[in-house]
Amino acid sequence: MRIVNRKKFLITTIGLLVIILLIIALITVNVYNRMSKANEEAAIEAENQASASTTTTQTSNSSQTTSDVKTEEDTQTVTQSQSTETVTGDLGASGNFESGSIIQVANKQYSLSSSYVPDDLVWLDLPSTRDTQMRSEAATALTELFNAADSAGIELYCCSGYRSYETQSELYQWNVDTYGQTEADLVSAKPGTSEHQLGLAMDVTSESVGFDLLESFGETEEGQYIADHAHEYGFIIRYPQGKTAITGYSYEPWHLRYLGVDVATDIYNSGKTMEEYYGLV
Ligand SMILES: [Zn+2]
């Protein structure tokens, strides 16, 4: 009888221990998930606040001033799918534009897969308004540009580099919720159509514009510096003034796109947009 009881006791004890361990494991996983979610939400909130503050400034300024977070890309693609799948065009077949290429296109016509994540992202070690990443080659080039600017007495700051498809989705949705579909589509990139997902774009800002993303940045000495010198390091001002009909986006003096020195210099000298340069319009 005592043996039976002891067996029962052991089985009960082990059973209880297993249940307790399971409960601990569940709590741990739950806490971890909540922490991850909280971090993600904090990041999104930071982006949104940048948008909101810029919008306020924009309203008192001009209708064209706008934050990149909600800018670049969109209007006509409203009816286009949210592009959860790859490219709508056939640039991939032409060779140089394949996924992962430095000159890969992301715009209203050519969207990225929702699963596309560059495999060589690195954290920028530069003055920044937040931690941000770019592809390795672009990060190296941006560092050289920032160093050259610094030598000329110009202090530039990174604002926003790589953004995941998911982050872009949340930003876009935030803009739709905040401004309504029409306005959002004028200033915000639908997920899959942002160059930031390529890891080849960086929004640059300065203290002179309050670390915001404003059209007036183009008139500051920092904005002038990158307009004049970015191509020497492989970057172009992707959405120039007066080219909205072609790029689909209003003037964004802060949005740099990396293409390598040769192409960037060619485009700079030609005065063309990337779309015109590659005959995509
Ligand atoms: Zn941008």
mmCIF file of C-alpha atoms and ligand atoms in Angstrom:
data_model
loop_
_atom_site.group_PDB
_atom_site.id
_atom_site.type_symbol
_atom_site.label_atom_id
_atom_site.label_comp_id
_atom_site.label_asym_id
_atom_site.label_seq_id
_atom_site.Cartn_x
_atom_site.Cartn_y
_atom_site.Cartn_z
ATOM 1 C CA MET A 1 0.000 0.000 0.000
ATOM 2 C CA ARG A 2 2.754 2.364 0.910
ATOM 3 C CA ILE A 3 4.562 1.503 -2.322
ATOM 4 C CA VAL A 4 1.454 2.241 -4.342
ATOM 5 C CA ASN A 5 1.041 5.529 -2.532
ATOM 6 C CA ARG A 6 4.637 6.412 -3.169
ATOM 7 C CA LYS A 7 4.188 5.669 -6.841
ATOM 8 C CA LYS A 8 1.086 7.822 -6.929
ATOM 9 C CA PHE A 9 2.940 10.550 -5.072
ATOM 10 C CA LEU A 10 5.830 10.441 -7.525
ATOM 11 C CA ILE A 11 3.592 10.457 -10.563
ATOM 12 C CA THR A 12 1.549 13.329 -9.153
ATOM 13 C CA THR A 13 4.668 15.297 -8.277
ATOM 14 C CA ILE A 14 6.230 14.800 -11.711
ATOM 15 C CA GLY A 15 2.939 15.676 -13.340
ATOM 16 C CA LEU A 16 2.715 18.873 -11.332
ATOM 17 C CA LEU A 17 6.314 19.757 -12.161
ATOM 18 C CA VAL A 18 5.673 19.289 -15.870
ATOM 19 C CA ILE A 19 2.594 21.484 -15.673
ATOM 20 C CA ILE A 20 4.508 24.179 -13.765
ATOM 21 C CA LEU A 21 7.331 24.075 -16.331
ATOM 22 C CA LEU A 22 4.830 24.379 -19.164
ATOM 23 C CA ILE A 23 3.202 27.377 -17.489
ATOM 24 C CA ILE A 24 6.617 29.034 -17.020
ATOM 25 C CA ALA A 25 7.483 28.393 -20.671
ATOM 26 C CA LEU A 26 4.180 29.865 -21.834
ATOM 27 C CA ILE A 27 4.638 32.959 -19.683
ATOM 28 C CA THR A 28 8.179 33.430 -20.987
ATOM 29 C CA VAL A 29 7.085 33.184 -24.613
ATOM 30 C CA ASN A 30 4.205 35.535 -23.978
ATOM 31 C CA VAL A 31 6.398 38.150 -22.292
ATOM 32 C CA TYR A 32 8.947 37.892 -25.106
ATOM 33 C CA ASN A 33 6.259 38.391 -27.737
ATOM 34 C CA ARG A 34 4.903 41.389 -25.918
ATOM 35 C CA MET A 35 8.355 42.927 -25.692
ATOM 36 C CA SER A 36 8.949 42.403 -29.400
ATOM 37 C CA LYS A 37 5.588 43.904 -30.202
ATOM 38 C CA ALA A 38 6.268 46.861 -27.924
ATOM 39 C CA ASN A 39 9.611 47.516 -29.618
ATOM 40 C CA GLU A 40 8.041 47.352 -33.042
ATOM 41 C CA GLU A 41 5.242 49.684 -32.000
ATOM 42 C CA ALA A 42 7.732 52.111 -30.522
ATOM 43 C CA ALA A 43 9.616 52.208 -33.812
ATOM 44 C CA ILE A 44 6.442 52.765 -35.791
ATOM 45 C CA GLU A 45 5.345 55.450 -33.379
ATOM 46 C CA ALA A 46 8.658 57.235 -33.822
ATOM 47 C CA GLU A 47 8.194 57.187 -37.585
ATOM 48 C CA ASN A 48 4.636 58.408 -37.272
ATOM 49 C CA GLN A 49 5.611 61.250 -35.004
ATOM 50 C CA ALA A 50 8.190 62.330 -37.546
ATOM 51 C CA SER A 51 5.410 62.358 -40.130
ATOM 52 C CA ALA A 52 3.037 64.237 -37.925
ATOM 53 C CA SER A 53 5.484 66.953 -36.973
ATOM 54 C CA THR A 54 6.462 67.414 -40.560
ATOM 55 C CA THR A 55 2.902 67.656 -41.672
ATOM 56 C CA THR A 56 2.246 70.407 -39.182
ATOM 57 C CA THR A 57 5.123 72.409 -40.524
ATOM 58 C CA GLN A 58 4.054 71.638 -44.020
ATOM 59 C CA THR A 59 0.587 73.019 -43.541
ATOM 60 C CA SER A 60 1.892 76.393 -42.497
ATOM 61 C CA ASN A 61 4.453 76.350 -45.219
ATOM 62 C CA SER A 62 3.303 75.085 -48.540
ATOM 63 C CA SER A 63 1.310 72.221 -49.806
ATOM 64 C CA GLN A 64 4.354 70.653 -51.324
ATOM 65 C CA THR A 65 6.408 70.318 -48.198
ATOM 66 C CA THR A 66 6.079 66.871 -46.928
ATOM 67 C CA SER A 67 7.619 64.129 -44.942
ATOM 68 C CA ASP A 68 9.266 61.326 -46.754
ATOM 69 C CA VAL A 69 7.831 58.856 -44.354
ATOM 70 C CA LYS A 70 4.550 59.523 -45.963
ATOM 71 C CA THR A 71 5.883 60.758 -49.213
ATOM 72 C CA GLU A 72 7.458 59.219 -52.199
ATOM 73 C CA GLU A 73 5.337 57.125 -54.320
ATOM 74 C CA ASP A 74 1.781 56.935 -55.127
ATOM 75 C CA THR A 75 -1.340 58.134 -56.629
ATOM 76 C CA GLN A 76 -1.884 56.124 -59.726
ATOM 77 C CA THR A 77 -1.152 52.816 -58.082
ATOM 78 C CA VAL A 78 -4.215 53.156 -55.950
ATOM 79 C CA THR A 79 -5.907 50.588 -58.041
ATOM 80 C CA GLN A 80 -2.810 48.492 -58.329
ATOM 81 C CA SER A 81 -2.599 45.583 -55.972
ATOM 82 C CA GLN A 82 -0.790 45.994 -52.695
ATOM 83 C CA SER A 83 1.900 44.091 -54.504
ATOM 84 C CA THR A 84 2.527 41.195 -52.286
ATOM 85 C CA GLU A 85 4.234 39.612 -55.210
ATOM 86 C CA THR A 86 7.107 40.628 -57.343
ATOM 87 C CA VAL A 87 7.499 43.049 -60.100
ATOM 88 C CA THR A 88 4.666 44.019 -62.295
ATOM 89 C CA GLY A 89 6.976 44.755 -65.210
ATOM 90 C CA ASP A 90 9.641 42.613 -66.791
ATOM 91 C CA LEU A 91 12.759 44.508 -65.791
ATOM 92 C CA GLY A 92 14.099 41.387 -64.175
ATOM 93 C CA ALA A 93 14.456 39.826 -67.571
ATOM 94 C CA SER A 94 16.601 42.668 -68.829
ATOM 95 C CA GLY A 95 19.447 41.684 -66.587
ATOM 96 C CA ASN A 96 20.616 44.690 -64.644
ATOM 97 C CA PHE A 97 17.474 45.265 -62.698
ATOM 98 C CA GLU A 98 17.198 41.869 -61.079
ATOM 99 C CA SER A 99 16.508 41.523 -57.398
ATOM 100 C CA GLY A 100 19.513 42.543 -55.374
ATOM 101 C CA SER A 101 21.056 44.682 -58.116
ATOM 102 C CA ILE A 102 22.350 48.092 -57.065
ATOM 103 C CA ILE A 103 20.192 49.661 -59.779
ATOM 104 C CA GLN A 104 17.072 47.692 -58.884
ATOM 105 C CA VAL A 105 13.951 49.729 -59.500
ATOM 106 C CA ALA A 106 11.173 50.304 -56.983
ATOM 107 C CA ASN A 107 8.496 52.735 -58.066
ATOM 108 C CA LYS A 108 4.824 52.928 -58.916
ATOM 109 C CA GLN A 109 5.219 50.555 -61.823
ATOM 110 C CA TYR A 110 7.804 48.164 -60.440
ATOM 111 C CA SER A 111 7.146 46.823 -57.011
ATOM 112 C CA LEU A 112 9.031 44.517 -54.703
ATOM 113 C CA SER A 113 8.068 41.205 -53.227
ATOM 114 C CA SER A 114 6.711 41.425 -49.704
ATOM 115 C CA SER A 115 9.423 38.982 -48.731
ATOM 116 C CA TYR A 116 12.299 40.970 -50.228
ATOM 117 C CA VAL A 117 14.913 41.825 -47.621
ATOM 118 C CA PRO A 118 18.446 42.772 -48.717
ATOM 119 C CA ASP A 119 20.955 40.251 -47.404
ATOM 120 C CA ASP A 120 23.735 42.740 -46.707
ATOM 121 C CA LEU A 121 22.131 45.336 -44.453
ATOM 122 C CA VAL A 122 24.423 47.065 -41.983
ATOM 123 C CA TRP A 123 23.792 49.621 -39.272
ATOM 124 C CA LEU A 124 24.945 53.139 -40.079
ATOM 125 C CA ASP A 125 27.608 54.543 -37.795
ATOM 126 C CA LEU A 126 26.816 58.175 -38.593
ATOM 127 C CA PRO A 127 24.987 61.067 -36.940
ATOM 128 C CA SER A 128 21.342 59.983 -37.049
ATOM 129 C CA THR A 129 17.964 60.885 -35.680
ATOM 130 C CA ARG A 130 17.430 57.164 -35.083
ATOM 131 C CA ASP A 131 19.226 53.891 -35.651
ATOM 132 C CA THR A 132 18.908 52.876 -39.265
ATOM 133 C CA GLN A 133 20.332 50.487 -41.832
ATOM 134 C CA MET A 134 21.395 50.376 -45.474
ATOM 135 C CA ARG A 135 22.999 47.834 -47.739
ATOM 136 C CA SER A 136 26.705 47.574 -47.107
ATOM 137 C CA GLU A 137 27.963 49.244 -50.303
ATOM 138 C CA ALA A 138 25.547 52.138 -49.931
ATOM 139 C CA ALA A 139 26.420 52.558 -46.264
ATOM 140 C CA THR A 140 30.118 52.815 -47.106
ATOM 141 C CA ALA A 141 29.404 55.401 -49.801
ATOM 142 C CA LEU A 142 27.126 57.389 -47.513
ATOM 143 C CA THR A 143 29.832 57.433 -44.860
ATOM 144 C CA GLU A 144 32.241 58.906 -47.414
ATOM 145 C CA LEU A 145 29.684 61.534 -48.388
ATOM 146 C CA PHE A 146 29.088 62.467 -44.748
ATOM 147 C CA ASN A 147 32.829 62.649 -44.092
ATOM 148 C CA ALA A 148 33.348 64.926 -47.085
ATOM 149 C CA ALA A 149 30.478 67.123 -45.938
ATOM 150 C CA ASP A 150 31.913 67.236 -42.445
ATOM 151 C CA SER A 151 35.252 68.374 -43.848
ATOM 152 C CA ALA A 152 33.398 71.183 -45.591
ATOM 153 C CA GLY A 153 31.752 72.194 -42.326
ATOM 154 C CA ILE A 154 28.403 70.647 -43.243
ATOM 155 C CA GLU A 155 26.697 68.486 -40.658
ATOM 156 C CA LEU A 156 24.322 65.919 -42.101
ATOM 157 C CA TYR A 157 22.115 63.466 -40.246
ATOM 158 C CA CYS A 158 20.616 60.175 -41.309
ATOM 159 C CA CYS A 159 16.892 60.024 -40.751
ATOM 160 C CA SER A 160 15.501 56.890 -42.307
ATOM 161 C CA GLY A 161 17.198 54.194 -44.351
ATOM 162 C CA TYR A 162 15.991 50.627 -44.796
ATOM 163 C CA ARG A 163 12.355 49.982 -44.002
ATOM 164 C CA SER A 164 10.818 46.537 -44.076
ATOM 165 C CA TYR A 165 7.697 45.737 -46.078
ATOM 166 C CA GLU A 166 5.834 45.383 -42.784
ATOM 167 C CA THR A 167 7.000 48.749 -41.474
ATOM 168 C CA GLN A 168 6.019 50.405 -44.741
ATOM 169 C CA SER A 169 2.613 48.723 -44.537
ATOM 170 C CA GLU A 170 2.016 50.151 -41.096
ATOM 171 C CA LEU A 171 3.213 53.612 -42.109
ATOM 172 C CA TYR A 172 1.007 53.591 -45.161
ATOM 173 C CA GLN A 173 -1.988 52.456 -43.126
ATOM 174 C CA TRP A 174 -1.246 55.127 -40.521
ATOM 175 C CA ASN A 175 -1.315 57.750 -43.265
ATOM 176 C CA VAL A 176 -4.581 56.406 -44.638
ATOM 177 C CA ASP A 177 -6.107 56.462 -41.152
ATOM 178 C CA THR A 178 -4.777 59.940 -40.470
ATOM 179 C CA TYR A 179 -5.224 61.750 -43.769
ATOM 180 C CA GLY A 180 -7.663 59.622 -45.699
ATOM 181 C CA GLN A 181 -7.007 57.475 -48.717
ATOM 182 C CA THR A 182 -6.590 60.247 -51.298
ATOM 183 C CA GLU A 183 -4.126 62.320 -49.339
ATOM 184 C CA ALA A 184 -2.255 59.247 -48.157
ATOM 185 C CA ASP A 185 -1.814 58.059 -51.713
ATOM 186 C CA LEU A 186 -0.342 61.403 -52.649
ATOM 187 C CA VAL A 187 2.356 61.270 -50.040
ATOM 188 C CA SER A 188 2.852 57.702 -48.916
ATOM 189 C CA ALA A 189 4.345 54.683 -50.587
ATOM 190 C CA LYS A 190 2.242 51.601 -50.753
ATOM 191 C CA PRO A 191 4.124 48.677 -49.268
ATOM 192 C CA GLY A 192 6.359 47.089 -51.873
ATOM 193 C CA THR A 193 6.852 50.303 -53.829
ATOM 194 C CA SER A 194 9.253 52.122 -51.512
ATOM 195 C CA GLU A 195 12.934 52.459 -52.332
ATOM 196 C CA HIS A 196 13.536 52.218 -48.624
ATOM 197 C CA GLN A 197 12.742 48.509 -48.834
ATOM 198 C CA LEU A 198 15.697 48.185 -51.204
ATOM 199 C CA GLY A 199 18.085 49.365 -48.498
ATOM 200 C CA LEU A 200 19.526 51.754 -51.086
ATOM 201 C CA ALA A 201 17.788 54.948 -49.994
ATOM 202 C CA MET A 202 18.469 57.329 -47.146
ATOM 203 C CA ASP A 203 16.540 60.342 -46.004
ATOM 204 C CA VAL A 204 18.999 62.976 -44.894
ATOM 205 C CA THR A 205 18.252 65.909 -42.651
ATOM 206 C CA SER A 206 19.960 68.647 -40.661
ATOM 207 C CA GLU A 207 19.648 70.727 -37.544
ATOM 208 C CA SER A 208 18.740 73.730 -39.700
ATOM 209 C CA VAL A 209 15.372 72.135 -40.507
ATOM 210 C CA GLY A 210 14.843 70.798 -37.016
ATOM 211 C CA PHE A 211 15.856 67.286 -38.120
ATOM 212 C CA ASP A 212 12.649 67.127 -40.113
ATOM 213 C CA LEU A 213 12.030 66.178 -43.729
ATOM 214 C CA LEU A 214 11.037 69.436 -45.334
ATOM 215 C CA GLU A 215 11.093 70.778 -48.845
ATOM 216 C CA SER A 216 12.945 73.808 -47.495
ATOM 217 C CA PHE A 217 15.866 71.485 -46.764
ATOM 218 C CA GLY A 218 16.741 71.903 -50.443
ATOM 219 C CA GLU A 219 17.576 75.547 -49.808
ATOM 220 C CA THR A 220 19.768 74.976 -46.785
ATOM 221 C CA GLU A 221 23.527 74.675 -47.149
ATOM 222 C CA GLU A 222 23.217 71.023 -46.169
ATOM 223 C CA GLY A 223 20.607 70.420 -48.868
ATOM 224 C CA GLN A 224 22.692 72.318 -51.390
ATOM 225 C CA TYR A 225 25.737 70.299 -50.475
ATOM 226 C CA ILE A 226 24.115 66.961 -51.184
ATOM 227 C CA ALA A 227 22.482 68.304 -54.346
ATOM 228 C CA ASP A 228 25.924 69.326 -55.596
ATOM 229 C CA HIS A 229 28.039 66.447 -54.317
ATOM 230 C CA ALA A 230 25.941 63.335 -53.675
ATOM 231 C CA HIS A 231 26.639 61.946 -57.147
ATOM 232 C CA GLU A 232 30.374 61.988 -56.459
ATOM 233 C CA TYR A 233 29.668 59.267 -53.917
ATOM 234 C CA GLY A 234 27.073 57.385 -55.961
ATOM 235 C CA PHE A 235 23.825 59.006 -54.864
ATOM 236 C CA ILE A 236 21.134 60.962 -56.676
ATOM 237 C CA ILE A 237 18.323 63.176 -55.453
ATOM 238 C CA ARG A 238 15.713 60.682 -56.529
ATOM 239 C CA TYR A 239 12.657 62.948 -56.626
ATOM 240 C CA PRO A 240 13.811 66.270 -58.054
ATOM 241 C CA GLN A 241 11.858 69.480 -58.244
ATOM 242 C CA GLY A 242 9.550 69.727 -61.237
ATOM 243 C CA LYS A 243 9.623 66.006 -62.020
ATOM 244 C CA THR A 244 6.523 64.921 -60.175
ATOM 245 C CA ALA A 245 4.756 63.972 -63.384
ATOM 246 C CA ILE A 246 7.506 61.462 -64.067
ATOM 247 C CA THR A 247 8.463 60.169 -60.647
ATOM 248 C CA GLY A 248 4.973 60.424 -59.208
ATOM 249 C CA TYR A 249 6.300 62.132 -56.124
ATOM 250 C CA SER A 250 6.679 65.667 -55.028
ATOM 251 C CA TYR A 251 10.099 67.207 -54.592
ATOM 252 C CA GLU A 252 12.106 65.406 -51.919
ATOM 253 C CA PRO A 253 15.476 67.119 -51.505
ATOM 254 C CA TRP A 254 16.244 64.768 -48.609
ATOM 255 C CA HIS A 255 15.783 61.411 -50.334
ATOM 256 C CA LEU A 256 19.058 59.987 -51.611
ATOM 257 C CA ARG A 257 19.157 56.879 -53.763
ATOM 258 C CA TYR A 258 22.372 54.931 -54.189
ATOM 259 C CA LEU A 259 23.194 53.812 -57.745
ATOM 260 C CA GLY A 260 26.995 53.770 -57.747
ATOM 261 C CA VAL A 261 29.259 56.631 -58.825
ATOM 262 C CA ASP A 262 29.125 56.035 -62.596
ATOM 263 C CA VAL A 263 25.351 55.901 -62.949
ATOM 264 C CA ALA A 264 24.737 58.619 -60.362
ATOM 265 C CA THR A 265 27.192 60.927 -62.113
ATOM 266 C CA ASP A 266 25.622 60.204 -65.505
ATOM 267 C CA ILE A 267 22.175 60.940 -64.166
ATOM 268 C CA TYR A 268 23.397 64.096 -62.421
ATOM 269 C CA ASN A 269 24.996 65.372 -65.627
ATOM 270 C CA SER A 270 21.962 64.473 -67.727
ATOM 271 C CA GLY A 271 19.480 66.233 -65.459
ATOM 272 C CA LYS A 272 17.199 63.243 -65.901
ATOM 273 C CA THR A 273 15.270 61.213 -63.396
ATOM 274 C CA MET A 274 16.057 57.539 -62.912
ATOM 275 C CA GLU A 275 12.933 56.672 -64.906
ATOM 276 C CA GLU A 276 14.011 58.843 -67.838
ATOM 277 C CA TYR A 277 17.581 57.651 -67.688
ATOM 278 C CA TYR A 278 16.545 54.014 -67.980
ATOM 279 C CA GLY A 279 13.742 54.690 -70.423
ATOM 280 C CA LEU A 280 11.080 53.547 -68.018
ATOM 281 C CA VAL A 281 8.627 56.258 -68.923
HETATM 282 ZN ZN ZN B 1 12.881 58.576 -48.549
#
